[in-house]
PDB file of C-alpha atoms in Angstrom:
ATOM      1  CA  MET A   1       0.000   0.000   0.000  1.00 83.00           C
ATOM      2  CA  THR A   2       2.820   2.406   0.793  1.00 90.00           C
ATOM      3  CA  LEU A   3       4.294   1.785  -2.637  1.00 92.00           C
ATOM      4  CA  ASP A   4       0.929   2.498  -4.285  1.00 95.00           C
ATOM      5  CA  ILE A   5       0.723   5.791  -2.387  1.00 96.00           C
ATOM      6  CA  GLY A   6       4.222   6.604  -3.625  1.00 97.00           C
ATOM      7  CA  ILE A   7       3.158   5.733  -7.162  1.00 97.00           C
ATOM      8  CA  GLY A   8       0.266   8.169  -6.849  1.00 98.00           C
ATOM      9  CA  ILE A   9       2.547  10.930  -5.574  1.00 98.00           C
ATOM     10  CA  PHE A  10       5.020  10.456  -8.426  1.00 98.00           C
ATOM     11  CA  ALA A  11       2.156  10.335 -10.958  1.00 98.00           C
ATOM     12  CA  ALA A  12       0.865  13.673  -9.639  1.00 98.00           C
ATOM     13  CA  ILE A  13       4.330  15.225  -9.896  1.00 97.00           C
ATOM     14  CA  ILE A  14       4.723  13.969 -13.467  1.00 97.00           C
ATOM     15  CA  ILE A  15       1.311  15.300 -14.527  1.00 98.00           C
ATOM     16  CA  SER A  16       1.998  18.625 -12.830  1.00 97.00           C
ATOM     17  CA  LYS A  17       5.231  19.012 -14.800  1.00 96.00           C
ATOM     18  CA  LEU A  18       3.847  17.710 -18.127  1.00 97.00           C
ATOM     19  CA  PHE A  19       0.775  19.943 -18.123  1.00 97.00           C
ATOM     20  CA  SER A  20       2.268  22.877 -16.183  1.00 96.00           C
ATOM     21  CA  ILE A  21      -0.488  22.706 -13.586  1.00 95.00           C
ATOM     22  CA  GLU A  22      -0.223  23.378  -9.883  1.00 94.00           C
ATOM     23  CA  LEU A  23       0.756  20.398  -7.764  1.00 95.00           C
ATOM     24  CA  SER A  24      -2.167  20.845  -5.422  1.00 95.00           C
ATOM     25  CA  PRO A  25      -3.366  18.615  -2.594  1.00 95.00           C
ATOM     26  CA  LEU A  26      -6.358  17.759  -4.822  1.00 95.00           C
ATOM     27  CA  LEU A  27      -4.093  16.554  -7.633  1.00 96.00           C
ATOM     28  CA  VAL A  28      -1.975  14.476  -5.252  1.00 97.00           C
ATOM     29  CA  GLY A  29      -5.039  13.124  -3.455  1.00 97.00           C
ATOM     30  CA  LEU A  30      -6.716  12.021  -6.673  1.00 97.00           C
ATOM     31  CA  ALA A  31      -3.502  10.455  -7.930  1.00 98.00           C
ATOM     32  CA  VAL A  32      -3.161   8.449  -4.717  1.00 98.00           C
ATOM     33  CA  ALA A  33      -6.852   7.479  -4.943  1.00 97.00           C
ATOM     34  CA  PHE A  34      -6.326   6.318  -8.550  1.00 98.00           C
ATOM     35  CA  ALA A  35      -3.280   4.282  -7.460  1.00 97.00           C
ATOM     36  CA  LEU A  36      -5.236   2.610  -4.646  1.00 95.00           C
ATOM     37  CA  LEU A  37      -8.547   2.178  -6.489  1.00 94.00           C
ATOM     38  CA  PRO A  38      -7.845  -1.247  -8.028  1.00 92.00           C
ATOM     39  CA  ASP A  39      -7.600  -2.704  -4.518  1.00 86.00           C
ATOM     40  CA  ILE A  40     -11.262  -1.952  -3.883  1.00 85.00           C
ATOM     41  CA  ASP A  41     -11.730  -5.653  -4.653  1.00 78.00           C
ATOM     42  CA  PHE A  42      -9.603  -6.457  -1.582  1.00 75.00           C
ATOM     43  CA  ILE A  43     -12.200  -4.752   0.619  1.00 76.00           C
ATOM     44  CA  TYR A  44     -14.935  -6.765  -1.111  1.00 72.00           C
ATOM     45  CA  THR A  45     -12.952  -9.982  -0.584  1.00 70.00           C
ATOM     46  CA  LEU A  46     -12.497  -9.261   3.125  1.00 70.00           C
ATOM     47  CA  ALA A  47     -16.181  -8.429   3.550  1.00 73.00           C
ATOM     48  CA  ARG A  48     -17.215 -11.589   1.736  1.00 70.00           C
ATOM     49  CA  ASN A  49     -14.666 -14.063   3.128  1.00 65.00           C
ATOM     50  CA  GLY A  50     -13.242 -12.532   6.303  1.00 62.00           C
ATOM     51  CA  ASN A  51      -9.525 -12.421   6.973  1.00 61.00           C
ATOM     52  CA  ASP A  52      -9.174 -16.141   7.776  1.00 61.00           C
ATOM     53  CA  ASN A  53      -9.410 -17.346   4.176  1.00 57.00           C
ATOM     54  CA  HIS A  54      -5.837 -16.873   2.950  1.00 55.00           C
ATOM     55  CA  ARG A  55      -6.691 -18.308  -0.482  1.00 54.00           C
ATOM     56  CA  ALA A  56      -9.385 -15.675  -1.057  1.00 57.00           C
ATOM     57  CA  ILE A  57      -7.107 -12.899   0.161  1.00 58.00           C
ATOM     58  CA  ALA A  58      -4.268 -14.094  -2.093  1.00 55.00           C
ATOM     59  CA  ARG A  59      -6.660 -14.207  -5.067  1.00 56.00           C
ATOM     60  CA  HIS A  60      -8.379 -10.872  -4.406  1.00 60.00           C
ATOM     61  CA  ARG A  61      -7.265  -9.507  -7.767  1.00 63.00           C
ATOM     62  CA  ASP A  62     -10.384 -10.707  -9.540  1.00 70.00           C
ATOM     63  CA  ILE A  63     -12.763  -7.790 -10.021  1.00 72.00           C
ATOM     64  CA  VAL A  64     -10.869  -4.741 -11.294  1.00 86.00           C
ATOM     65  CA  HIS A  65      -7.381  -6.114 -11.960  1.00 88.00           C
ATOM     66  CA  TYR A  66      -7.934  -6.607 -15.695  1.00 93.00           C
ATOM     67  CA  PRO A  67      -5.687  -3.931 -17.262  1.00 96.00           C
ATOM     68  CA  LEU A  68      -6.921  -4.322 -20.860  1.00 96.00           C
ATOM     69  CA  LEU A  69     -10.439  -3.518 -19.653  1.00 95.00           C
ATOM     70  CA  TYR A  70      -9.826  -1.291 -16.622  1.00 96.00           C
ATOM     71  CA  LEU A  71      -7.296   1.116 -18.144  1.00 97.00           C
ATOM     72  CA  PRO A  72      -9.196   2.182 -21.279  1.00 97.00           C
ATOM     73  CA  LEU A  73     -12.534   2.405 -19.459  1.00 96.00           C
ATOM     74  CA  GLY A  74     -11.073   4.445 -16.603  1.00 96.00           C
ATOM     75  CA  ALA A  75      -9.195   6.731 -18.998  1.00 97.00           C
ATOM     76  CA  LEU A  76     -12.382   7.320 -20.977  1.00 97.00           C
ATOM     77  CA  VAL A  77     -14.348   8.141 -17.818  1.00 96.00           C
ATOM     78  CA  ALA A  78     -11.645  10.640 -16.774  1.00 95.00           C
ATOM     79  CA  LEU A  79     -11.207  12.172 -20.249  1.00 96.00           C
ATOM     80  CA  PRO A  80     -14.173  14.630 -20.073  1.00 96.00           C
ATOM     81  CA  PHE A  81     -12.412  16.245 -17.088  1.00 95.00           C
ATOM     82  CA  GLY A  82      -9.290  16.806 -19.198  1.00 95.00           C
ATOM     83  CA  ALA A  83      -6.444  14.885 -20.766  1.00 96.00           C
ATOM     84  CA  GLU A  84      -4.353  15.455 -17.643  1.00 96.00           C
ATOM     85  CA  TRP A  85      -6.869  13.554 -15.489  1.00 96.00           C
ATOM     86  CA  SER A  86      -7.064  10.713 -17.972  1.00 97.00           C
ATOM     87  CA  LEU A  87      -3.266  10.417 -18.108  1.00 98.00           C
ATOM     88  CA  LEU A  88      -3.081  10.687 -14.314  1.00 98.00           C
ATOM     89  CA  PHE A  89      -5.497   7.770 -14.033  1.00 98.00           C
ATOM     90  CA  LEU A  90      -3.424   5.731 -16.496  1.00 98.00           C
ATOM     91  CA  LEU A  91      -0.080   6.433 -14.801  1.00 98.00           C
ATOM     92  CA  ALA A  92      -1.333   5.677 -11.303  1.00 98.00           C
ATOM     93  CA  SER A  93      -3.215   2.546 -12.373  1.00 98.00           C
ATOM     94  CA  VAL A  94      -0.403   1.106 -14.499  1.00 98.00           C
ATOM     95  CA  GLY A  95       1.970   1.697 -11.597  1.00 97.00           C
ATOM     96  CA  HIS A  96      -0.415  -0.198  -9.312  1.00 95.00           C
ATOM     97  CA  PHE A  97      -0.671  -3.106 -11.746  1.00 95.00           C
ATOM     98  CA  ILE A  98       3.112  -3.323 -12.135  1.00 93.00           C
ATOM     99  CA  HIS A  99       3.428  -3.313  -8.346  1.00 91.00           C
ATOM    100  CA  ASP A 100       0.874  -6.137  -8.112  1.00 88.00           C
ATOM    101  CA  SER A 101       2.886  -8.124 -10.656  1.00 89.00           C
ATOM    102  CA  ILE A 102       6.131  -8.056  -8.685  1.00 86.00           C
ATOM    103  CA  GLY A 103       6.602  -9.462  -5.248  1.00 77.00           C
ATOM    104  CA  ILE A 104       3.976 -10.729  -2.885  1.00 76.00           C
ATOM    105  CA  GLY A 105       0.982 -11.446  -5.077  1.00 75.00           C
ATOM    106  CA  TRP A 106       0.136 -14.034  -7.679  1.00 81.00           C
ATOM    107  CA  GLY A 107       0.291 -11.587 -10.555  1.00 86.00           C
ATOM    108  CA  ILE A 108      -2.630 -10.237 -12.476  1.00 90.00           C
ATOM    109  CA  PRO A 109      -4.406 -11.243 -15.711  1.00 92.00           C
ATOM    110  CA  TRP A 110      -2.565  -8.734 -17.922  1.00 95.00           C
ATOM    111  CA  LEU A 111      -3.911 -10.228 -21.150  1.00 94.00           C
ATOM    112  CA  TRP A 112      -7.499 -10.995 -20.156  1.00 92.00           C
ATOM    113  CA  PRO A 113      -9.846 -11.520 -22.090  1.00 91.00           C
ATOM    114  CA  PHE A 114      -7.396 -13.207 -24.474  1.00 95.00           C
ATOM    115  CA  THR A 115      -6.117 -15.569 -21.794  1.00 92.00           C
ATOM    116  CA  ASN A 116      -7.029 -16.400 -18.202  1.00 88.00           C
ATOM    117  CA  LYS A 117      -3.400 -16.576 -17.106  1.00 91.00           C
ATOM    118  CA  ASN A 118      -1.970 -14.421 -14.357  1.00 89.00           C
ATOM    119  CA  TYR A 119       1.446 -12.896 -14.990  1.00 92.00           C
ATOM    120  CA  GLY A 120       4.080 -11.846 -12.484  1.00 89.00           C
ATOM    121  CA  PHE A 121       7.565 -10.508 -13.103  1.00 90.00           C
ATOM    122  CA  LEU A 122      11.075 -10.585 -11.652  1.00 83.00           C
ATOM    123  CA  TYR A 123      10.406 -11.620  -8.064  1.00 73.00           C
ATOM    124  CA  ARG A 124       7.902 -13.755  -6.188  1.00 71.00           C
ATOM    125  CA  TYR A 125       7.925 -13.857  -2.385  1.00 67.00           C
ATOM    126  CA  SER A 126       8.091 -17.337  -0.923  1.00 70.00           C
ATOM    127  CA  PRO A 127       8.015 -18.047   2.790  1.00 68.00           C
ATOM    128  CA  PRO A 128      11.036 -19.786   4.323  1.00 70.00           C
ATOM    129  CA  GLY A 129      11.059 -23.493   3.496  1.00 73.00           C
ATOM    130  CA  LYS A 130       8.779 -23.087   0.449  1.00 74.00           C
ATOM    131  CA  PRO A 131      11.013 -21.637  -2.254  1.00 74.00           C
ATOM    132  CA  MET A 132       9.479 -21.073  -5.673  1.00 71.00           C
ATOM    133  CA  PRO A 133      11.647 -21.451  -8.748  1.00 73.00           C
ATOM    134  CA  LYS A 134      13.196 -18.104  -9.714  1.00 77.00           C
ATOM    135  CA  GLN A 135      11.984 -16.798 -13.073  1.00 80.00           C
ATOM    136  CA  LEU A 136      11.926 -13.578 -15.056  1.00 86.00           C
ATOM    137  CA  ILE A 137       8.241 -14.037 -15.958  1.00 88.00           C
ATOM    138  CA  TYR A 138       5.812 -16.100 -13.912  1.00 86.00           C
ATOM    139  CA  ARG A 139       2.717 -17.374 -15.692  1.00 88.00           C
ATOM    140  CA  TRP A 140      -0.045 -19.221 -13.880  1.00 85.00           C
ATOM    141  CA  GLU A 141      -3.363 -20.606 -15.028  1.00 85.00           C
ATOM    142  CA  ARG A 142      -6.116 -19.089 -12.897  1.00 79.00           C
ATOM    143  CA  GLY A 143      -7.379 -22.585 -12.168  1.00 79.00           C
ATOM    144  CA  GLU A 144      -4.095 -23.643 -10.574  1.00 83.00           C
ATOM    145  CA  LEU A 145      -3.807 -20.701  -8.174  1.00 79.00           C
ATOM    146  CA  ASP A 146      -5.439 -22.499  -5.228  1.00 78.00           C
ATOM    147  CA  ARG A 147      -2.924 -25.356  -5.510  1.00 82.00           C
ATOM    148  CA  LEU A 148      -0.019 -22.920  -5.815  1.00 80.00           C
ATOM    149  CA  ILE A 149      -1.263 -20.887  -2.852  1.00 78.00           C
ATOM    150  CA  ASP A 150      -1.448 -24.070  -0.770  1.00 78.00           C
ATOM    151  CA  GLU A 151       2.024 -25.191  -1.896  1.00 79.00           C
ATOM    152  CA  TYR A 152       3.935 -21.880  -1.945  1.00 77.00           C
ATOM    153  CA  GLY A 153       1.700 -19.384  -0.181  1.00 75.00           C
ATOM    154  CA  ASP A 154       2.158 -17.893   3.253  1.00 78.00           C
ATOM    155  CA  PRO A 155      -1.001 -17.504   5.360  1.00 76.00           C
ATOM    156  CA  ASP A 156       1.016 -15.107   7.559  1.00 77.00           C
ATOM    157  CA  TRP A 157       2.364 -13.002   4.673  1.00 71.00           C
ATOM    158  CA  LEU A 158       1.249  -9.723   6.237  1.00 71.00           C
ATOM    159  CA  ARG A 159       3.182 -10.362   9.444  1.00 79.00           C
ATOM    160  CA  ASN A 160       6.175 -11.977   7.713  1.00 76.00           C
ATOM    161  CA  ILE A 161       6.653  -9.173   5.184  1.00 76.00           C
ATOM    162  CA  TYR A 162       5.312  -5.975   6.708  1.00 76.00           C
ATOM    163  CA  PHE A 163       6.160  -6.495  10.369  1.00 82.00           C
ATOM    164  CA  ARG A 164       9.608  -8.083  10.045  1.00 80.00           C
ATOM    165  CA  PHE A 165      11.360  -5.654   7.715  1.00 78.00           C
ATOM    166  CA  HIS A 166      11.449  -8.079   4.829  1.00 80.00           C
ATOM    167  CA  PRO A 167      13.485  -6.698   1.858  1.00 82.00           C
ATOM    168  CA  PHE A 168      10.260  -6.281  -0.132  1.00 81.00           C
ATOM    169  CA  PHE A 169       8.766  -4.107   2.604  1.00 87.00           C
ATOM    170  CA  VAL A 170      11.983  -2.090   2.889  1.00 87.00           C
ATOM    171  CA  ALA A 171      11.909  -1.455  -0.893  1.00 88.00           C
ATOM    172  CA  GLU A 172       8.255  -0.331  -0.691  1.00 89.00           C
ATOM    173  CA  LEU A 173       9.005   1.938   2.242  1.00 92.00           C
ATOM    174  CA  LEU A 174      12.038   3.487   0.517  1.00 95.00           C
ATOM    175  CA  PHE A 175       9.967   4.168  -2.616  1.00 95.00           C
ATOM    176  CA  PHE A 176       7.281   5.820  -0.500  1.00 96.00           C
ATOM    177  CA  LEU A 177       9.859   7.941   1.333  1.00 96.00           C
ATOM    178  CA  ALA A 178      11.442   8.936  -2.000  1.00 97.00           C
ATOM    179  CA  ALA A 179       7.996  10.069  -3.173  1.00 97.00           C
ATOM    180  CA  LEU A 180       7.550  12.169  -0.031  1.00 96.00           C
ATOM    181  CA  VAL A 181      10.995  13.732  -0.498  1.00 96.00           C
ATOM    182  CA  ALA A 182      10.164  14.487  -4.157  1.00 96.00           C
ATOM    183  CA  LEU A 183       6.860  16.019  -3.087  1.00 94.00           C
ATOM    184  CA  TRP A 184       8.588  18.176  -0.484  1.00 93.00           C
ATOM    185  CA  HIS A 185      11.258  19.131  -3.010  1.00 90.00           C
ATOM    186  CA  VAL A 186       8.676  20.452  -5.492  1.00 87.00           C
ATOM    187  CA  LYS A 187       6.938  22.192  -2.570  1.00 73.00           C
ATOM    188  CA  ILE A 188       3.323  21.209  -2.657  1.00 59.00           C
TER     189      ILE A 188
END
């Protein structure tokens, strides 16, 4: 989440510079909202399944994590408010999807509706004692995710990554802090 907030901050700074518009709290707030918006399905998953179902939580990227559908529709909805808002939506959302494709999740269906496969890149967190093969691109059939979650998943991922200073958490935190420094530097 901290990385997504950082993505939103950087997206706002980029849009401010590209369109020569004021870097206002409204611009930054909307950029952060756009960067967090795809995880609205996480809230739905928690409400529907509770926090005890680690499979459901690991698979929460089912409702709005379809970039080939979400990005053009969202950009079109934002376009009447101006090209800068449409581009802001795209930057923040693409950043979120890239973040969800690296690290702790099971990727996202980048190419849906052409395929039901989830794709992840570069790094996939595995708990100690359950190492996954290292790959540049991970590709999983949606139907095999439950088996993979059982075999390689970590029901305590939140505690093991975000409360133990795991390298992934440190990288997210550093990105967030860099975004805050950049924001301060451009003097919002």
